[in-house]
Amino acid sequence: EPEVTQTPSHQVTQMGQEVILRCVPISNHLYFYWYRQILGQKVEFLVSFYNNEISEKSEIFDDQFSVERPDGSNFTLKIRSTKLEDSAMYFCASSDWTDNQPQHFGDGTRLSIL
Amino acid sequence: QKEVEQDPGPLSVPEGAIVSLNCTYSNSAFQYFMWYRQYSRKGPELLMYTYSSGNKEDGRFTAQVDKSSKYISLFIRDSQPSDSATYLCATRNAGNNRKLIWGLGTSLAVNP
């Protein structure tokens, strides 16, 4: 069964450094998403991406965050200057373009900011 | 009022028991309702996906949505130790704004 893959599984970064989290969505999906889950808290929506542009973003997704589809298979989340509070699990998801299709998730990248 | 509320548990049941997991939500505009299962150090895995009110069954799993009371449920019949995981409910509006709104998740342990 097709799946969403994320790399790396764990990223340790010094505060203030830039980090790029990578995702390969399911191949025929056209909507892509990033969510995060801080330990012990709810999963939170960050951003959705369709047709090479941001479709929707949350208040969390400020100027420190950006997303990109650099080629036909990858989808990336960049955090420009990481903060301690960025430590979380980051999940990528994808879905088909039709409204009634569910989102499928990768296993996440655990981001630890020191 | 929080958008989606879910009792975090933990819930512990013997093998073979029927498990009932529930969420309530506040926004009557929500149209799609999902249950995801999350094992430790893994991503959310889609279990059930329903539109509007009604029931949906898939093997040992049944999802129910009652939009009049803004209440969603997941039932697991003949529970197995392999069902031990965190169960997350999620919901969203119809249309192009597809962000999922999540419950906190309920931790379930099925004891052999």
Short mmCIF file of C-alpha atoms in Angstrom, two decimals:
data_model
loop_
_atom_site.label_atom_id
_atom_site.label_comp_id
_atom_site.label_asym_id
_atom_site.label_seq_id
_atom_site.Cartn_x
_atom_site.Cartn_y
_atom_site.Cartn_z
CA GLU A 1 0.00 0.00 0.00
CA PRO A 2 1.38 3.45 -0.87
CA GLU A 3 2.64 5.45 2.07
CA VAL A 4 3.99 8.83 3.07
CA THR A 5 7.67 8.73 4.00
CA GLN A 6 9.50 11.27 6.15
CA THR A 7 13.18 11.88 6.77
CA PRO A 8 14.98 12.10 9.06
CA SER A 9 13.17 10.21 11.80
CA HIS A 10 14.99 12.28 14.43
CA GLN A 11 16.71 15.64 14.05
CA VAL A 12 18.71 17.34 16.79
CA THR A 13 19.54 21.00 16.15
CA GLN A 14 21.00 23.90 18.09
CA MET A 15 18.66 26.79 18.81
CA GLY A 16 18.86 29.42 16.09
CA GLN A 17 19.87 26.99 13.39
CA GLU A 18 17.86 26.28 10.26
CA VAL A 19 16.29 22.89 9.80
CA ILE A 20 14.64 21.23 6.80
CA LEU A 21 12.23 18.34 7.26
CA ARG A 22 11.55 16.21 4.22
CA CYS A 23 8.54 14.27 3.05
CA VAL A 24 7.65 12.14 0.06
CA PRO A 25 3.84 12.18 -0.26
CA ILE A 26 1.82 9.41 -1.88
CA SER A 27 2.57 9.68 -5.59
CA ASN A 28 -0.84 10.55 -7.05
CA HIS A 29 -1.87 12.91 -4.23
CA LEU A 30 -2.09 16.63 -4.88
CA TYR A 31 -2.76 18.10 -1.42
CA PHE A 32 0.06 18.16 1.12
CA TYR A 33 0.07 19.08 4.78
CA TRP A 34 2.30 19.60 7.78
CA TYR A 35 1.13 19.09 11.34
CA ARG A 36 3.01 19.07 14.59
CA GLN A 37 2.47 17.41 17.95
CA ILE A 38 4.19 18.75 21.02
CA LEU A 39 4.62 16.05 23.67
CA GLY A 40 1.40 15.60 25.61
CA GLN A 41 -0.59 18.03 23.45
CA LYS A 42 -3.01 17.76 20.54
CA VAL A 43 -1.89 17.41 16.96
CA GLU A 44 -1.90 20.92 15.45
CA PHE A 45 -2.32 21.95 11.83
CA LEU A 46 0.50 24.04 10.38
CA VAL A 47 -0.07 24.40 6.65
CA SER A 48 -1.71 22.91 3.56
CA PHE A 49 -0.28 23.13 0.04
CA TYR A 50 -1.95 22.64 -3.32
CA ASN A 51 -1.04 23.54 -6.87
CA ASN A 52 2.36 24.87 -5.79
CA GLU A 53 1.03 27.35 -3.30
CA ILE A 54 -0.09 27.52 0.30
CA SER A 55 -3.79 26.78 0.56
CA GLU A 56 -4.21 27.50 4.25
CA LYS A 57 -1.94 28.15 7.21
CA SER A 58 -2.36 28.40 10.95
CA GLU A 59 -1.22 31.12 13.36
CA ILE A 60 1.73 28.89 14.26
CA PHE A 61 3.03 29.06 10.67
CA ASP A 62 4.75 32.42 10.94
CA ASP A 63 7.59 33.93 8.91
CA GLN A 64 10.05 31.44 10.40
CA PHE A 65 8.34 28.62 8.53
CA SER A 66 8.23 27.91 4.82
CA VAL A 67 7.22 25.00 2.61
CA GLU A 68 8.40 23.98 -0.79
CA ARG A 69 7.80 21.33 -3.41
CA PRO A 70 11.29 21.36 -4.95
CA ASP A 71 10.59 18.57 -7.42
CA GLY A 72 7.86 16.14 -8.41
CA SER A 73 8.17 13.94 -5.38
CA ASN A 74 9.42 15.86 -2.33
CA PHE A 75 7.66 18.28 0.00
CA THR A 76 9.72 20.13 2.60
CA LEU A 77 9.18 22.18 5.73
CA LYS A 78 11.89 24.69 6.62
CA ILE A 79 12.24 26.39 9.97
CA ARG A 80 14.64 29.29 9.54
CA SER A 81 15.79 30.04 13.09
CA THR A 82 14.69 27.32 15.46
CA LYS A 83 13.46 28.01 18.97
CA LEU A 84 13.26 25.69 21.96
CA GLU A 85 9.47 25.63 21.61
CA ASP A 86 9.78 24.20 18.08
CA SER A 87 10.68 20.85 19.65
CA ALA A 88 7.90 18.49 18.60
CA MET A 89 6.94 15.63 16.30
CA TYR A 90 6.31 16.96 12.80
CA PHE A 91 3.97 14.95 10.61
CA CYS A 92 3.56 15.22 6.87
CA ALA A 93 0.30 14.12 5.25
CA SER A 94 -1.13 13.97 1.77
CA SER A 95 -4.53 13.49 0.19
CA ASP A 96 -6.15 13.27 -3.19
CA TRP A 97 -7.50 16.49 -4.68
CA THR A 98 -11.19 15.64 -4.28
CA ASP A 99 -12.81 17.05 -1.16
CA ASN A 100 -14.02 13.75 0.24
CA GLN A 101 -10.65 12.00 0.45
CA PRO A 102 -8.87 11.41 3.78
CA GLN A 103 -5.38 12.50 4.75
CA HIS A 104 -2.67 9.87 5.11
CA PHE A 105 0.25 10.46 7.44
CA GLY A 106 3.91 9.63 7.61
CA ASP A 107 5.63 8.41 10.78
CA GLY A 108 6.95 11.85 11.58
CA THR A 109 10.23 13.57 12.33
CA ARG A 110 11.07 14.12 15.97
CA LEU A 111 12.70 17.55 16.16
CA SER A 112 14.75 18.29 19.27
CA ILE A 113 16.07 21.83 19.74
CA LEU A 114 18.94 22.20 22.20
CA GLN B 1 -15.11 26.01 24.41
CA LYS B 2 -12.54 23.65 22.92
CA GLU B 3 -13.26 22.58 19.35
CA VAL B 4 -12.80 18.83 19.89
CA GLU B 5 -12.76 17.21 23.30
CA GLN B 6 -11.61 13.67 24.01
CA ASP B 7 -10.96 11.94 27.30
CA PRO B 8 -7.26 10.98 27.31
CA GLY B 9 -7.81 7.94 29.54
CA PRO B 10 -5.89 5.73 29.99
CA LEU B 11 -8.44 3.03 29.29
CA SER B 12 -7.58 -0.55 30.22
CA VAL B 13 -9.74 -3.50 29.15
CA PRO B 14 -9.38 -7.30 29.04
CA GLU B 15 -8.90 -9.03 25.72
CA GLY B 16 -12.21 -9.68 23.98
CA ALA B 17 -13.98 -6.69 25.52
CA ILE B 18 -16.01 -4.17 23.54
CA VAL B 19 -14.31 -0.78 23.64
CA SER B 20 -16.14 2.51 23.28
CA LEU B 21 -14.18 5.67 22.50
CA ASN B 22 -15.83 9.06 22.20
CA CYS B 23 -15.31 12.68 21.21
CA THR B 24 -17.47 15.77 21.28
CA TYR B 25 -17.07 18.80 19.09
CA SER B 26 -18.39 22.33 19.13
CA ASN B 27 -18.55 23.50 15.50
CA SER B 28 -21.69 22.42 13.67
CA ALA B 29 -19.96 23.17 10.35
CA PHE B 30 -17.73 20.11 10.67
CA GLN B 31 -18.69 17.56 8.02
CA TYR B 32 -15.95 14.93 7.92
CA PHE B 33 -15.07 12.77 10.91
CA MET B 34 -12.08 10.50 11.30
CA TRP B 35 -10.55 8.07 13.71
CA TYR B 36 -6.82 7.50 13.60
CA ARG B 37 -4.77 4.96 15.54
CA GLN B 38 -1.30 5.92 16.68
CA TYR B 39 1.24 3.43 17.97
CA SER B 40 4.20 4.67 19.97
CA ARG B 41 6.74 6.54 17.79
CA LYS B 42 4.54 6.17 14.71
CA GLY B 43 2.31 8.50 12.72
CA PRO B 44 -1.50 8.53 12.83
CA GLU B 45 -2.93 5.63 10.85
CA LEU B 46 -6.39 6.13 9.36
CA LEU B 47 -8.96 3.72 10.76
CA MET B 48 -12.34 5.16 9.88
CA TYR B 49 -13.52 8.08 7.75
CA THR B 50 -17.14 9.22 7.64
CA TYR B 51 -19.12 12.06 6.16
CA SER B 52 -21.98 13.67 8.08
CA SER B 53 -24.15 11.59 10.43
CA GLY B 54 -24.54 7.84 10.49
CA ASN B 55 -22.68 4.61 11.09
CA LYS B 56 -19.82 2.96 9.27
CA GLU B 57 -18.51 -0.51 9.92
CA ASP B 58 -15.17 -2.07 8.95
CA GLY B 59 -14.41 -5.45 10.43
CA ARG B 60 -14.27 -5.13 14.22
CA PHE B 61 -14.53 -1.34 14.07
CA THR B 62 -17.70 0.76 13.95
CA ALA B 63 -17.74 4.55 13.74
CA GLN B 64 -20.83 6.55 14.67
CA VAL B 65 -21.51 10.23 14.11
CA ASP B 66 -24.43 12.05 15.72
CA LYS B 67 -24.38 15.60 14.38
CA SER B 68 -27.43 16.62 16.40
CA SER B 69 -25.51 16.11 19.63
CA LYS B 70 -22.05 16.75 18.11
CA TYR B 71 -20.85 13.37 19.32
CA ILE B 72 -18.62 10.85 17.56
CA SER B 73 -17.83 7.33 18.68
CA LEU B 74 -15.60 4.43 17.77
CA PHE B 75 -16.48 0.91 18.89
CA ILE B 76 -13.98 -1.93 18.83
CA ARG B 77 -15.44 -5.43 19.11
CA ASP B 78 -13.46 -8.45 20.33
CA SER B 79 -10.54 -6.22 21.29
CA GLN B 80 -7.03 -7.64 20.88
CA PRO B 81 -3.71 -6.79 22.58
CA SER B 82 -2.60 -5.46 19.18
CA ASP B 83 -5.32 -2.80 19.49
CA SER B 84 -3.33 -1.22 22.33
CA ALA B 85 -2.55 2.27 21.02
CA THR B 86 -3.68 5.87 21.21
CA TYR B 87 -6.90 6.60 19.31
CA LEU B 88 -7.31 10.10 17.92
CA CYS B 89 -10.52 11.61 16.63
CA ALA B 90 -10.31 14.38 14.05
CA THR B 91 -12.77 16.46 12.09
CA ARG B 92 -12.88 19.12 9.40
CA ASN B 93 -15.13 21.31 7.31
CA ALA B 94 -16.08 20.46 3.77
CA GLY B 95 -14.42 22.44 0.99
CA ASN B 96 -10.91 23.60 0.24
CA ASN B 97 -9.92 24.48 3.82
CA ARG B 98 -8.91 21.00 4.81
CA LYS B 99 -7.18 21.45 8.13
CA LEU B 100 -7.96 18.70 10.59
CA ILE B 101 -8.99 19.61 14.12
CA TRP B 102 -7.91 16.94 16.57
CA GLY B 103 -8.87 15.52 19.90
CA LEU B 104 -6.16 14.87 22.46
CA GLY B 105 -6.30 11.10 21.92
CA THR B 106 -7.33 8.24 24.21
CA SER B 107 -4.69 5.77 25.33
CA LEU B 108 -6.05 2.20 25.21
CA ALA B 109 -4.46 -0.90 26.70
CA VAL B 110 -5.95 -4.31 25.93
CA ASN B 111 -4.68 -6.86 28.42
CA PRO B 112 -4.27 -10.53 27.43
#
